[in-house]
Short mmCIF file of C-alpha atoms in Angstrom, two decimals:
data_model
loop_
_atom_site.label_atom_id
_atom_site.label_comp_id
_atom_site.label_asym_id
_atom_site.label_seq_id
_atom_site.Cartn_x
_atom_site.Cartn_y
_atom_site.Cartn_z
CA LEU A 1 4.90 -20.22 -3.61
CA ALA A 2 1.34 -21.54 -3.17
CA ALA A 3 2.51 -23.98 -0.49
CA ARG A 4 4.17 -21.17 1.42
CA CYS A 5 0.94 -19.15 1.28
CA ALA A 6 -1.08 -22.12 2.54
CA CYS A 7 1.08 -22.61 5.60
CA LEU A 8 0.84 -18.91 6.45
CA ARG A 9 -2.94 -18.85 6.72
CA GLY A 10 -4.20 -17.69 10.08
CA HIS A 11 -7.51 -17.00 11.77
CA ARG A 12 -10.62 -15.79 9.95
CA GLY A 13 -11.38 -12.09 9.71
CA ARG A 14 -9.20 -9.04 9.50
CA PRO A 15 -7.40 -8.71 12.86
CA GLY A 16 -6.15 -5.65 14.64
CA PRO A 17 -2.49 -4.70 14.33
CA SER A 18 0.19 -6.03 16.60
CA ALA A 19 1.90 -3.64 18.96
CA GLY A 20 5.02 -2.08 17.56
CA PRO A 21 6.42 0.67 15.40
CA GLY A 22 5.73 1.52 11.77
CA SER A 23 5.41 4.79 9.58
CA GLY A 24 7.14 7.51 7.27
CA LEU A 25 7.31 11.27 6.22
CA GLY A 26 5.79 13.65 3.63
CA GLY A 27 2.72 15.42 2.12
CA ASN A 28 1.04 18.13 -0.01
CA VAL A 29 -1.60 17.94 -2.82
CA ALA A 30 -4.67 16.10 -1.52
CA GLU A 31 -8.16 15.61 -2.95
CA GLY A 32 -9.71 13.57 -0.16
CA MET A 33 -12.10 16.34 0.88
CA LYS A 34 -13.71 16.25 -2.58
CA ALA A 35 -14.94 12.67 -2.06
CA PRO A 36 -18.73 12.27 -1.79
CA GLY A 37 -20.42 11.37 1.50
CA ALA A 38 -19.09 11.33 5.05
CA PRO A 39 -19.32 15.10 5.79
CA ALA A 40 -18.93 14.40 9.51
CA ALA A 41 -15.69 12.53 8.86
CA ALA A 42 -14.46 15.41 6.69
CA ALA A 43 -15.17 17.90 9.46
CA GLU A 44 -13.39 15.64 11.93
CA ALA A 45 -10.38 15.48 9.61
CA HIS A 46 -10.14 19.26 9.48
CA ALA A 47 -10.33 19.41 13.28
CA ALA A 48 -7.76 16.60 13.62
CA VAL A 49 -5.09 18.60 11.81
CA GLY A 50 -4.93 21.00 14.72
CA GLY A 51 -5.82 18.45 17.38
CA GLU A 52 -4.69 15.09 18.71
CA ALA A 53 -2.25 13.08 16.60
CA ALA A 54 -0.38 9.85 17.19
CA GLU A 55 3.27 9.43 16.28
CA VAL A 56 3.90 6.43 14.06
CA GLU A 57 7.31 5.14 12.97
CA VAL A 58 7.44 4.11 9.31
CA GLY A 59 10.64 2.99 7.66
CA GLY A 60 12.76 4.75 10.26
CA ARG A 61 10.82 8.02 10.03
CA VAL A 62 8.27 9.33 12.51
CA LEU A 63 4.99 10.55 11.02
CA ARG A 64 1.96 12.05 12.68
CA SER A 65 -1.42 10.37 12.18
CA ALA A 66 -4.68 12.09 13.04
CA VAL A 67 -6.74 10.44 15.77
CA MET A 68 -10.21 10.02 14.28
CA ALA A 69 -13.11 7.98 15.61
CA THR A 70 -14.36 7.54 12.03
CA ALA A 71 -11.10 6.03 10.76
CA ARG A 72 -11.54 2.42 12.01
CA PHE A 73 -9.30 0.07 9.95
CA ALA A 74 -8.05 2.98 7.84
CA GLY A 75 -6.11 4.23 10.86
CA THR A 76 -4.23 0.95 11.31
CA LEU A 77 -0.64 0.34 10.27
CA TRP A 78 -0.70 -3.33 9.30
CA ASP A 79 2.09 -5.80 9.89
CA SER A 80 2.23 -6.34 6.11
CA THR A 81 3.28 -2.70 5.68
CA ARG A 82 6.01 -3.23 8.23
CA ALA A 83 7.02 -6.44 6.41
CA LEU A 84 7.29 -4.62 3.08
CA LEU A 85 9.65 -2.10 4.68
CA ALA A 86 11.58 -4.89 6.45
CA SER A 87 12.52 -6.66 3.22
CA GLU A 88 15.99 -5.89 1.88
CA ALA A 89 14.84 -6.84 -1.62
CA THR A 90 11.91 -4.41 -1.40
CA ARG A 91 14.24 -1.69 -0.20
CA GLY A 92 16.19 -2.28 -3.41
CA VAL A 93 13.08 -1.55 -5.48
CA LEU A 94 12.36 1.50 -3.28
CA ARG A 95 15.89 2.92 -3.20
CA PRO A 96 16.00 6.70 -3.80
CA ASP A 97 17.75 6.56 -7.19
CA ALA A 98 15.14 4.08 -8.46
CA LEU A 99 12.21 6.19 -7.20
CA GLU A 100 13.38 9.64 -8.29
CA GLY A 101 10.94 11.17 -10.75
CA THR A 102 8.61 8.15 -10.75
CA ARG A 103 4.85 7.85 -10.48
CA VAL A 104 3.57 5.44 -7.82
CA LEU A 105 0.07 4.09 -7.20
CA GLU A 106 -0.80 2.82 -3.72
CA LEU A 107 -3.92 0.67 -3.38
CA GLY A 108 -5.78 0.39 -0.06
CA SER A 109 -3.74 3.26 1.39
CA GLY A 110 -5.97 3.68 4.47
CA HIS A 111 -4.00 6.48 6.15
CA ALA A 112 -1.53 7.54 3.42
CA LEU A 113 1.45 7.00 5.74
CA LEU A 114 3.21 4.56 3.41
CA ALA A 115 2.52 6.91 0.49
CA LEU A 116 4.06 9.78 2.47
CA HIS A 117 7.08 7.65 3.31
CA LEU A 118 7.61 6.69 -0.35
CA ALA A 119 7.25 10.31 -1.48
CA SER A 120 9.90 11.36 1.03
CA LEU A 121 12.55 8.91 -0.24
CA ALA A 122 13.49 10.86 -3.36
CA SER A 123 12.80 14.09 -5.20
CA GLY A 124 10.04 14.36 -7.76
CA VAL A 125 8.11 11.26 -6.66
CA ALA A 126 4.39 11.54 -7.45
CA VAL A 127 2.30 9.16 -5.32
CA ASP A 128 -1.43 8.61 -5.84
CA ALA A 129 -2.72 7.15 -2.56
CA THR A 130 -6.09 5.51 -3.13
CA ASP A 131 -8.84 3.94 -1.06
CA LEU A 132 -12.61 3.97 -0.70
CA PRO A 133 -14.18 7.42 -0.06
CA ALA A 134 -14.69 6.73 3.66
CA ALA A 135 -10.89 6.59 4.17
CA LEU A 136 -10.09 9.85 2.40
CA PRO A 137 -10.71 12.28 5.30
CA LEU A 138 -8.02 10.57 7.39
CA MET A 139 -5.64 10.37 4.43
CA ASP A 140 -6.17 14.06 3.69
CA ALA A 141 -5.59 14.97 7.36
CA ASN A 142 -2.33 13.01 7.46
CA VAL A 143 -1.02 14.63 4.29
CA ARG A 144 -1.67 18.02 5.92
CA LEU A 145 0.00 16.91 9.14
CA ASN A 146 3.20 15.74 7.44
CA PRO A 147 4.66 18.32 5.01
CA LEU A 148 7.02 16.69 2.53
CA PRO A 149 10.71 17.59 2.78
CA THR A 150 11.26 17.00 -0.96
CA ALA A 151 9.82 18.21 -4.25
CA SER A 152 7.45 15.24 -4.25
CA ARG A 153 3.71 15.12 -3.77
CA VAL A 154 0.94 12.85 -2.54
CA ARG A 155 -2.61 12.94 -3.88
CA CYS A 156 -5.42 11.19 -1.99
CA LEU A 157 -8.04 9.81 -4.37
CA ALA A 158 -11.08 7.56 -4.22
CA LEU A 159 -10.77 4.20 -5.96
CA ASP A 160 -13.10 1.20 -5.92
CA TRP A 161 -11.38 -1.86 -7.43
CA ARG A 162 -14.75 -3.18 -8.62
CA LEU A 163 -15.10 -0.23 -11.02
CA PRO A 164 -13.01 0.77 -14.05
CA LEU A 165 -9.92 2.79 -13.20
CA PRO A 166 -11.03 6.46 -13.25
CA ALA A 167 -8.67 8.26 -15.61
CA PRO A 168 -8.65 11.15 -14.85
CA PRO A 169 -7.99 11.79 -12.02
CA LEU A 170 -5.76 8.68 -12.06
CA ALA A 171 -3.35 8.62 -14.97
CA PRO A 172 -1.88 5.22 -15.90
CA PRO A 173 0.61 3.90 -16.71
CA TYR A 174 2.38 4.13 -13.36
CA ASP A 175 5.99 3.14 -12.75
CA LEU A 176 5.23 1.20 -9.56
CA ALA A 177 2.16 -0.09 -7.72
CA VAL A 178 2.09 -0.95 -4.02
CA ALA A 179 -0.62 -2.79 -2.07
CA CYS A 180 -0.44 -3.80 1.61
CA ASP A 181 -3.10 -5.92 3.31
CA CYS A 182 -5.37 -5.81 0.27
CA LEU A 183 -6.06 -9.57 0.04
CA TYR A 184 -8.39 -9.59 3.08
CA ASP A 185 -11.45 -10.68 1.02
CA PRO A 186 -11.10 -13.50 -1.55
CA ALA A 187 -14.17 -12.14 -3.33
CA LEU A 188 -12.15 -9.02 -4.21
CA HIS A 189 -8.99 -10.76 -5.44
CA GLY A 190 -10.08 -10.61 -9.08
CA ALA A 191 -10.99 -6.92 -8.83
CA LEU A 192 -7.67 -6.11 -7.15
CA LEU A 193 -5.72 -7.89 -9.89
CA ALA A 194 -7.73 -6.15 -12.61
CA THR A 195 -6.89 -2.79 -11.00
CA LEU A 196 -3.19 -3.67 -10.86
CA ARG A 197 -3.26 -4.56 -14.55
CA ALA A 198 -5.11 -1.34 -15.43
CA ALA A 199 -2.48 0.69 -13.54
CA GLY A 200 0.03 -0.45 -16.16
CA ALA A 201 3.01 -0.52 -13.79
CA PRO A 202 5.84 -2.87 -14.80
CA LEU A 203 6.51 -3.52 -11.10
CA ALA A 204 4.17 -4.08 -8.17
CA VAL A 205 4.84 -4.99 -4.55
CA VAL A 206 2.04 -6.81 -2.74
CA ALA A 207 2.24 -7.67 0.96
CA TYR A 208 -0.31 -9.54 3.04
CA GLU A 209 -0.70 -11.02 6.49
CA ALA A 210 -1.02 -14.54 7.84
CA TYR A 211 -4.79 -14.42 8.28
CA VAL A 212 -5.47 -14.10 4.52
CA GLU A 213 -7.69 -16.87 3.15
CA GLU A 214 -7.23 -18.46 -0.27
CA PRO A 215 -4.26 -16.38 -1.51
CA GLU A 216 -3.42 -19.17 -3.96
CA GLY A 217 -6.28 -18.10 -6.24
CA PHE A 218 -4.88 -14.58 -6.48
CA LEU A 219 -1.37 -15.92 -7.07
CA ARG A 220 -2.44 -18.32 -9.84
CA ALA A 221 -4.34 -15.53 -11.59
CA ALA A 222 -1.46 -13.06 -11.13
CA GLU A 223 1.03 -15.45 -12.71
CA GLY A 224 -0.84 -15.06 -16.01
CA SER A 225 0.25 -11.41 -16.18
CA TYR A 226 3.26 -11.23 -13.86
CA HIS A 227 6.36 -13.08 -12.79
CA VAL A 228 5.68 -13.49 -9.06
CA THR A 229 8.65 -13.66 -6.67
CA PRO A 230 8.37 -13.97 -2.86
CA LEU A 231 10.73 -11.58 -1.08
CA PRO A 232 12.32 -12.55 2.24
CA VAL A 233 11.58 -10.42 5.30
CA ASP A 234 14.57 -9.54 7.48
CA GLU A 235 15.16 -12.15 10.19
CA ALA A 236 15.55 -9.40 12.78
CA ALA A 237 11.94 -8.28 12.28
CA PRO A 238 9.34 -9.22 14.94
CA ALA A 239 7.68 -12.63 14.55
CA GLU A 240 4.32 -11.18 13.50
CA VAL A 241 6.05 -9.26 10.72
CA ARG A 242 8.07 -12.29 9.54
CA ARG A 243 4.82 -14.24 9.16
CA CYS A 244 3.68 -11.85 6.45
CA VAL A 245 4.26 -12.52 2.76
CA VAL A 246 5.84 -9.90 0.48
CA LEU A 247 5.63 -10.47 -3.28
CA LEU A 248 7.32 -8.72 -6.18
CA LEU A 249 5.21 -8.79 -9.35
CA ARG A 250 7.04 -8.11 -12.62
CA ARG A 251 4.79 -7.63 -15.61
CA ARG A 252 5.23 -10.21 -18.35
CA GLU A 253 6.27 -8.62 -21.61
CA ALA A 254 5.78 -10.03 -25.09
CA GLY A 255 7.36 -13.46 -25.18
CA GLY A 256 7.00 -13.95 -21.42
CA ALA A 257 10.06 -11.93 -20.34
CA ALA A 258 9.83 -10.02 -17.07
CA ALA A 259 9.88 -6.22 -17.06
CA GLY A 260 12.80 -4.45 -15.37
CA GLU A 261 15.78 -5.95 -13.62
CA ALA A 262 16.06 -8.13 -10.55
CA PRO A 263 16.35 -6.11 -7.30
#
């Protein structure tokens, strides 16, 4: 696993996304506008709901994403998100009967599109989409732009991995945690892993792109708490998506057994 990560390393710095599709469907309860700071971004988010929006394909569904100058990286659908959705094994974990009635935590949500997609897959799915406060206006706008077709809900909440998990409003343990393109800074790998542990989910799916530096440190640390399994990305996916790494983390139970069943 570490050798595979080493050969996938790319250039330094977080790159822009490749051209191509990616997105989902959903929305309703949102708390992004309660986040401190960025009043201009909040006002822009309110305006964006009735203004310009881009159509983004996620997991075979088309979602609308607000066009906001303040969004920056938060408005980007990363190849790692597309890779997560292009893995047959991941789709097994995310199948509707497995998700129905579950509680899901997304880390580094950015635009809440993946959270909206997950919430739309089954009834009664409760997704907490989290990111730093600066991302919440866009997340809130996108939840408003994409009403959920099911009895599920998405909440948009501020979360800094360097701080203790705020409970409330977050309420561990979750059933599943998801994190795409969250390994961009090696200095934050320990904080990310601590947040995953605090979430208490028996399963987590982590996807990252080829540019990530030093993923081996995260993987070695994760293996102390989880059984880590790389998941293959569909061969039909674009090359930039196949270069991403998708990992299934199963929490180690007493005696070292893995939680749950194999996908």
